[in-house]
Amino acid sequence: AIKSISVKTVSCVEECMLLHKSERVEEEGLKMSAKILNFNCLKCQDSTRYSPNDLQKHFQMWHHGELPSYPCEMCSFSAND
């Protein structure tokens, strides 16, 4: 007998949400999962962590307006926004 198997595919965003520990945020009676993202400045190479907006401000002020890089915590992908 042949059994059929149902496989669900998930996107990278869904996978990141499933694999990382999340903070619980309660909004209007609904529990939602949210992860607060923080990034290091790859140019300064120190231990300071920045929110995405703060990292962008840091680059404008200290790195002559260059765009920061936001790396994925799960793979080697990174983006400038």
Short mmCIF file of N, CA and C in Angstrom, two decimals:
data_model
loop_
_atom_site.label_atom_id
_atom_site.label_comp_id
_atom_site.label_asym_id
_atom_site.label_seq_id
_atom_site.Cartn_x
_atom_site.Cartn_y
_atom_site.Cartn_z
N ALA A 1 0.84 -1.18 0.00
CA ALA A 1 0.00 0.00 0.00
C ALA A 1 0.89 1.24 0.00
N ILE A 2 0.46 2.24 -0.76
CA ILE A 2 1.20 3.50 -0.85
C ILE A 2 0.50 4.52 0.04
N LYS A 3 1.27 5.16 0.91
CA LYS A 3 0.73 6.20 1.77
C LYS A 3 1.12 7.55 1.20
N SER A 4 0.19 8.47 1.16
CA SER A 4 0.53 9.81 0.71
C SER A 4 0.94 10.64 1.92
N ILE A 5 1.94 11.46 1.72
CA ILE A 5 2.47 12.30 2.79
C ILE A 5 2.26 13.75 2.42
N SER A 6 1.72 14.51 3.34
CA SER A 6 1.51 15.94 3.13
C SER A 6 2.69 16.69 3.75
N VAL A 7 3.35 17.51 2.95
CA VAL A 7 4.49 18.28 3.42
C VAL A 7 4.15 19.76 3.30
N LYS A 8 4.31 20.47 4.40
CA LYS A 8 4.06 21.91 4.40
C LYS A 8 5.38 22.63 4.28
N THR A 9 5.48 23.55 3.33
CA THR A 9 6.70 24.34 3.20
C THR A 9 6.51 25.64 3.96
N VAL A 10 7.59 26.14 4.55
CA VAL A 10 7.54 27.40 5.28
C VAL A 10 8.58 28.35 4.72
N SER A 11 8.27 29.61 4.75
CA SER A 11 9.21 30.62 4.27
C SER A 11 10.30 30.85 5.30
N CYS A 12 11.35 31.56 4.89
CA CYS A 12 12.46 31.88 5.80
C CYS A 12 11.95 32.67 7.01
N VAL A 13 11.03 33.60 6.78
CA VAL A 13 10.50 34.42 7.87
C VAL A 13 9.75 33.54 8.86
N GLU A 14 8.91 32.62 8.34
CA GLU A 14 8.18 31.72 9.23
C GLU A 14 9.14 30.83 10.00
N GLU A 15 10.17 30.34 9.32
CA GLU A 15 11.15 29.47 9.97
C GLU A 15 11.88 30.21 11.07
N CYS A 16 12.27 31.46 10.80
CA CYS A 16 12.95 32.26 11.82
C CYS A 16 12.05 32.44 13.04
N MET A 17 10.77 32.68 12.81
CA MET A 17 9.85 32.88 13.91
C MET A 17 9.66 31.60 14.72
N LEU A 18 9.70 30.44 14.04
CA LEU A 18 9.52 29.18 14.73
C LEU A 18 10.75 28.79 15.54
N LEU A 19 11.93 29.06 15.03
CA LEU A 19 13.15 28.59 15.65
C LEU A 19 13.69 29.49 16.75
N HIS A 20 13.41 30.77 16.69
CA HIS A 20 13.96 31.68 17.68
C HIS A 20 12.98 31.85 18.83
N LYS A 21 13.54 32.00 20.02
CA LYS A 21 12.69 32.30 21.17
C LYS A 21 12.11 33.68 20.97
N SER A 22 10.85 33.83 21.31
CA SER A 22 10.17 35.09 21.06
C SER A 22 9.63 35.67 22.36
N GLU A 23 9.48 36.99 22.36
CA GLU A 23 8.79 37.64 23.46
C GLU A 23 7.31 37.53 23.22
N ARG A 24 6.57 37.44 24.27
CA ARG A 24 5.12 37.42 24.15
C ARG A 24 4.59 38.83 24.29
N VAL A 25 3.81 39.25 23.33
CA VAL A 25 3.23 40.59 23.35
C VAL A 25 1.72 40.42 23.31
N GLU A 26 1.04 41.04 24.25
CA GLU A 26 -0.41 40.94 24.28
C GLU A 26 -1.00 42.22 23.74
N GLU A 27 -1.80 42.09 22.69
CA GLU A 27 -2.38 43.26 22.04
C GLU A 27 -3.85 43.00 21.78
N GLU A 28 -4.71 43.78 22.40
CA GLU A 28 -6.16 43.68 22.24
C GLU A 28 -6.65 42.26 22.48
N GLY A 29 -6.15 41.63 23.54
CA GLY A 29 -6.62 40.30 23.90
C GLY A 29 -6.00 39.17 23.10
N LEU A 30 -5.21 39.46 22.07
CA LEU A 30 -4.58 38.43 21.26
C LEU A 30 -3.12 38.30 21.66
N LYS A 31 -2.65 37.08 21.79
CA LYS A 31 -1.24 36.88 22.08
C LYS A 31 -0.51 36.75 20.76
N MET A 32 0.54 37.57 20.60
CA MET A 32 1.30 37.56 19.37
C MET A 32 2.76 37.32 19.71
N SER A 33 3.46 36.71 18.80
CA SER A 33 4.88 36.44 19.01
C SER A 33 5.69 37.52 18.31
N ALA A 34 6.67 38.11 19.02
CA ALA A 34 7.50 39.16 18.42
C ALA A 34 8.93 38.99 18.91
N LYS A 35 9.87 39.16 18.00
CA LYS A 35 11.29 39.11 18.36
C LYS A 35 11.86 40.50 18.13
N ILE A 36 12.53 41.01 19.14
CA ILE A 36 13.15 42.32 19.01
C ILE A 36 14.52 42.13 18.39
N LEU A 37 14.69 42.72 17.21
CA LEU A 37 15.95 42.56 16.48
C LEU A 37 16.96 43.60 16.93
N ASN A 38 18.18 43.16 17.14
CA ASN A 38 19.29 44.04 17.46
C ASN A 38 20.49 43.60 16.63
N PHE A 39 21.28 44.57 16.20
CA PHE A 39 22.41 44.30 15.32
C PHE A 39 23.66 44.99 15.84
N ASN A 40 24.81 44.43 15.51
CA ASN A 40 26.10 45.05 15.80
C ASN A 40 26.53 45.84 14.57
N CYS A 41 27.37 46.86 14.79
CA CYS A 41 27.98 47.57 13.68
C CYS A 41 29.17 46.75 13.22
N LEU A 42 29.14 46.29 11.98
CA LEU A 42 30.22 45.46 11.45
C LEU A 42 31.48 46.26 11.19
N LYS A 43 31.35 47.58 11.08
CA LYS A 43 32.53 48.43 10.87
C LYS A 43 33.26 48.72 12.18
N CYS A 44 32.52 49.00 13.24
CA CYS A 44 33.13 49.31 14.54
C CYS A 44 33.64 48.04 15.24
N GLN A 45 33.00 46.93 14.99
CA GLN A 45 33.35 45.63 15.58
C GLN A 45 33.44 45.68 17.10
N ASP A 46 32.49 46.38 17.72
CA ASP A 46 32.41 46.37 19.18
C ASP A 46 31.16 45.58 19.58
N SER A 47 30.86 45.58 20.86
CA SER A 47 29.74 44.77 21.33
C SER A 47 28.43 45.55 21.45
N THR A 48 28.41 46.79 20.99
CA THR A 48 27.20 47.61 21.07
C THR A 48 26.14 47.05 20.14
N ARG A 49 24.92 46.90 20.68
CA ARG A 49 23.78 46.39 19.90
C ARG A 49 22.84 47.55 19.59
N TYR A 50 22.33 47.58 18.35
CA TYR A 50 21.45 48.66 17.89
C TYR A 50 20.16 48.09 17.34
N SER A 51 19.08 48.84 17.53
CA SER A 51 17.85 48.53 16.81
C SER A 51 18.11 48.87 15.35
N PRO A 52 17.29 48.37 14.41
CA PRO A 52 17.52 48.71 13.00
C PRO A 52 17.56 50.23 12.75
N ASN A 53 16.66 50.99 13.38
CA ASN A 53 16.66 52.45 13.19
C ASN A 53 17.90 53.09 13.80
N ASP A 54 18.28 52.64 14.99
CA ASP A 54 19.46 53.21 15.63
C ASP A 54 20.74 52.86 14.87
N LEU A 55 20.80 51.68 14.28
CA LEU A 55 21.98 51.31 13.48
C LEU A 55 22.09 52.21 12.25
N GLN A 56 20.95 52.50 11.64
CA GLN A 56 20.96 53.40 10.48
C GLN A 56 21.44 54.80 10.89
N LYS A 57 20.97 55.30 12.03
CA LYS A 57 21.41 56.61 12.53
C LYS A 57 22.91 56.59 12.85
N HIS A 58 23.37 55.49 13.45
CA HIS A 58 24.79 55.34 13.76
C HIS A 58 25.64 55.43 12.50
N PHE A 59 25.20 54.76 11.42
CA PHE A 59 25.95 54.79 10.16
C PHE A 59 25.94 56.18 9.55
N GLN A 60 24.81 56.88 9.62
CA GLN A 60 24.76 58.24 9.09
C GLN A 60 25.72 59.16 9.83
N MET A 61 25.81 58.99 11.14
CA MET A 61 26.64 59.88 11.94
C MET A 61 28.13 59.51 11.90
N TRP A 62 28.45 58.24 12.03
CA TRP A 62 29.83 57.81 12.19
C TRP A 62 30.48 57.23 10.94
N HIS A 63 29.69 56.80 9.98
CA HIS A 63 30.25 56.16 8.79
C HIS A 63 29.82 56.87 7.50
N HIS A 64 29.69 58.17 7.60
CA HIS A 64 29.48 59.06 6.45
C HIS A 64 28.28 58.68 5.58
N GLY A 65 27.19 58.25 6.21
CA GLY A 65 25.97 57.98 5.48
C GLY A 65 25.94 56.66 4.72
N GLU A 66 26.95 55.81 4.90
CA GLU A 66 26.91 54.50 4.26
C GLU A 66 25.71 53.72 4.79
N LEU A 67 25.29 52.71 4.04
CA LEU A 67 24.17 51.90 4.49
C LEU A 67 24.68 50.75 5.35
N PRO A 68 24.00 50.50 6.48
CA PRO A 68 24.40 49.37 7.32
C PRO A 68 23.97 48.05 6.68
N SER A 69 24.55 46.98 7.16
CA SER A 69 24.19 45.64 6.70
C SER A 69 23.45 44.94 7.83
N TYR A 70 22.29 44.34 7.51
CA TYR A 70 21.49 43.62 8.48
C TYR A 70 21.56 42.12 8.15
N PRO A 71 22.40 41.37 8.86
CA PRO A 71 22.54 39.94 8.54
C PRO A 71 21.42 39.09 9.15
N CYS A 72 21.08 38.03 8.44
CA CYS A 72 20.11 37.04 8.94
C CYS A 72 20.80 36.21 10.02
N GLU A 73 20.08 35.90 11.10
CA GLU A 73 20.64 35.10 12.17
C GLU A 73 20.68 33.61 11.84
N MET A 74 20.01 33.21 10.77
CA MET A 74 19.90 31.79 10.44
C MET A 74 20.78 31.35 9.28
N CYS A 75 21.14 32.29 8.40
CA CYS A 75 21.91 31.92 7.22
C CYS A 75 22.89 33.04 6.88
N SER A 76 23.52 32.97 5.75
CA SER A 76 24.55 33.96 5.39
C SER A 76 23.98 35.17 4.64
N PHE A 77 22.67 35.25 4.48
CA PHE A 77 22.05 36.37 3.76
C PHE A 77 22.12 37.65 4.60
N SER A 78 22.38 38.77 3.95
CA SER A 78 22.28 40.06 4.61
C SER A 78 21.75 41.08 3.60
N ALA A 79 21.12 42.14 4.14
CA ALA A 79 20.52 43.16 3.28
C ALA A 79 20.78 44.53 3.88
N ASN A 80 20.62 45.56 3.09
CA ASN A 80 20.84 46.93 3.53
C ASN A 80 19.56 47.60 4.03
N ASP A 81 18.46 46.91 4.02
CA ASP A 81 17.23 47.48 4.56
C ASP A 81 16.38 46.43 5.21
#
